[in-house]
């Protein structure tokens, strides 16, 4: 998990570790699990849940990452896209 903060936003980025650095393409979609964006601390689901409480944006890539976001209630399963079989979802609080 990696957290980015600015004056008004907190972005939480979570990616399954084995996907970091890989790129997936399917049907005109490209999903890059960019190392600079995602590489951070290895954390538990509880750590992610705590971080999401104060987040304005969340970015989730991979089965475990997206599954955690769904379990935390910040992502609806119907809002998950698949690229080469890899789930991806974005959360925004306005």
CSV table of C-alpha atoms in Angstrom, one decimal:
chain,number,residue,atom,x,y,z
A,1,UNK,CA,0.0,0.0,0.0
A,2,UNK,CA,1.2,3.5,-0.8
A,3,UNK,CA,-0.5,6.7,0.4
A,4,UNK,CA,-0.2,10.0,-1.4
A,5,UNK,CA,-1.3,13.2,0.3
A,6,UNK,CA,-1.9,16.8,-0.8
A,7,UNK,CA,-3.6,19.7,0.8
A,8,UNK,CA,-7.1,18.4,0.0
A,9,UNK,CA,-6.7,14.8,-1.1
A,10,UNK,CA,-5.5,11.4,0.3
A,11,UNK,CA,-5.0,8.7,-2.3
A,12,UNK,CA,-4.6,5.1,-1.2
A,13,UNK,CA,-3.0,2.8,-3.8
A,14,UNK,CA,-3.2,-1.0,-3.2
A,15,UNK,CA,-1.9,-3.7,-5.6
A,16,UNK,CA,-1.2,-7.4,-5.2
A,17,UNK,CA,2.5,-7.6,-4.9
A,18,UNK,CA,3.1,-10.1,-7.7
A,19,UNK,CA,1.4,-7.7,-10.2
A,20,UNK,CA,3.6,-4.7,-9.4
A,21,UNK,CA,5.7,-3.7,-12.5
A,22,UNK,CA,3.5,-5.6,-14.9
A,23,UNK,CA,1.3,-4.2,-17.8
A,24,UNK,CA,-2.0,-5.8,-18.9
A,25,UNK,CA,-3.9,-5.1,-22.2
A,26,UNK,CA,-7.3,-6.2,-23.4
A,27,UNK,CA,-9.9,-4.8,-25.6
A,28,UNK,CA,-8.4,-1.4,-26.0
A,29,UNK,CA,-7.7,-1.1,-22.2
A,30,UNK,CA,-4.3,-0.8,-20.7
A,31,UNK,CA,-3.7,-1.4,-17.0
A,32,UNK,CA,-0.2,-0.6,-15.7
A,33,UNK,CA,0.7,-1.7,-12.2
A,34,UNK,CA,3.4,1.0,-12.1
A,35,UNK,CA,6.1,0.3,-9.5
A,36,UNK,CA,6.5,4.0,-8.6
A,37,UNK,CA,2.8,4.3,-8.0
A,38,UNK,CA,2.1,1.1,-6.1
A,39,UNK,CA,5.3,0.0,-4.4
A,40,UNK,CA,5.0,0.8,-0.7
A,41,UNK,CA,4.5,-1.1,2.5
A,42,UNK,CA,3.1,-4.7,2.7
A,43,UNK,CA,0.1,-4.4,4.9
A,44,UNK,CA,-2.9,-6.3,6.2
A,45,UNK,CA,-6.5,-5.9,5.2
A,46,UNK,CA,-7.0,-4.1,8.5
A,47,UNK,CA,-4.3,-1.6,7.7
A,48,UNK,CA,-6.0,-0.9,4.3
A,49,UNK,CA,-9.3,-0.5,6.0
A,50,UNK,CA,-7.9,2.1,8.4
A,51,UNK,CA,-6.2,4.0,5.6
A,52,UNK,CA,-9.4,4.1,3.5
A,53,UNK,CA,-11.3,5.7,6.3
A,54,UNK,CA,-9.6,9.0,5.6
A,55,UNK,CA,-9.1,8.5,1.9
A,56,UNK,CA,-10.6,10.7,-0.8
A,57,UNK,CA,-9.4,8.4,-3.6
A,58,UNK,CA,-8.5,4.7,-3.8
A,59,UNK,CA,-6.9,2.8,-6.6
A,60,UNK,CA,-7.0,-1.1,-6.4
A,61,UNK,CA,-5.4,-3.7,-8.7
A,62,UNK,CA,-5.5,-7.4,-8.2
A,63,UNK,CA,-7.7,-10.1,-6.7
A,64,UNK,CA,-6.7,-9.4,-3.1
A,65,UNK,CA,-6.5,-5.6,-3.4
A,66,UNK,CA,-9.9,-5.3,-5.0
A,67,UNK,CA,-11.4,-8.0,-2.7
A,68,UNK,CA,-10.3,-6.0,0.3
A,69,UNK,CA,-11.8,-2.8,-1.1
A,70,UNK,CA,-15.1,-4.6,-1.7
A,71,UNK,CA,-15.0,-6.1,1.8
A,72,UNK,CA,-14.4,-2.6,3.2
A,73,UNK,CA,-17.5,-1.3,1.4
A,74,UNK,CA,-15.7,1.3,-0.7
A,75,UNK,CA,-16.1,-0.6,-4.0
A,76,UNK,CA,-19.3,-2.2,-5.4
A,77,UNK,CA,-18.5,-5.5,-7.2
A,78,UNK,CA,-20.3,-4.3,-10.3
A,79,UNK,CA,-17.9,-1.4,-10.6
A,80,UNK,CA,-14.8,-3.6,-11.0
A,81,UNK,CA,-13.3,-3.9,-14.5
A,82,UNK,CA,-11.2,-6.8,-15.7
A,83,UNK,CA,-8.1,-6.4,-17.9
A,84,UNK,CA,-6.5,-9.8,-18.9
A,85,UNK,CA,-8.2,-11.3,-15.9
A,86,UNK,CA,-6.9,-8.8,-13.5
A,87,UNK,CA,-9.5,-6.9,-11.5
A,88,UNK,CA,-9.1,-3.1,-11.1
A,89,UNK,CA,-11.3,-0.5,-9.4
A,90,UNK,CA,-11.1,3.2,-8.4
A,91,UNK,CA,-12.9,4.9,-5.5
A,92,UNK,CA,-13.6,8.6,-5.3
A,93,UNK,CA,-15.3,10.5,-2.6
A,94,UNK,CA,-16.5,14.0,-3.6
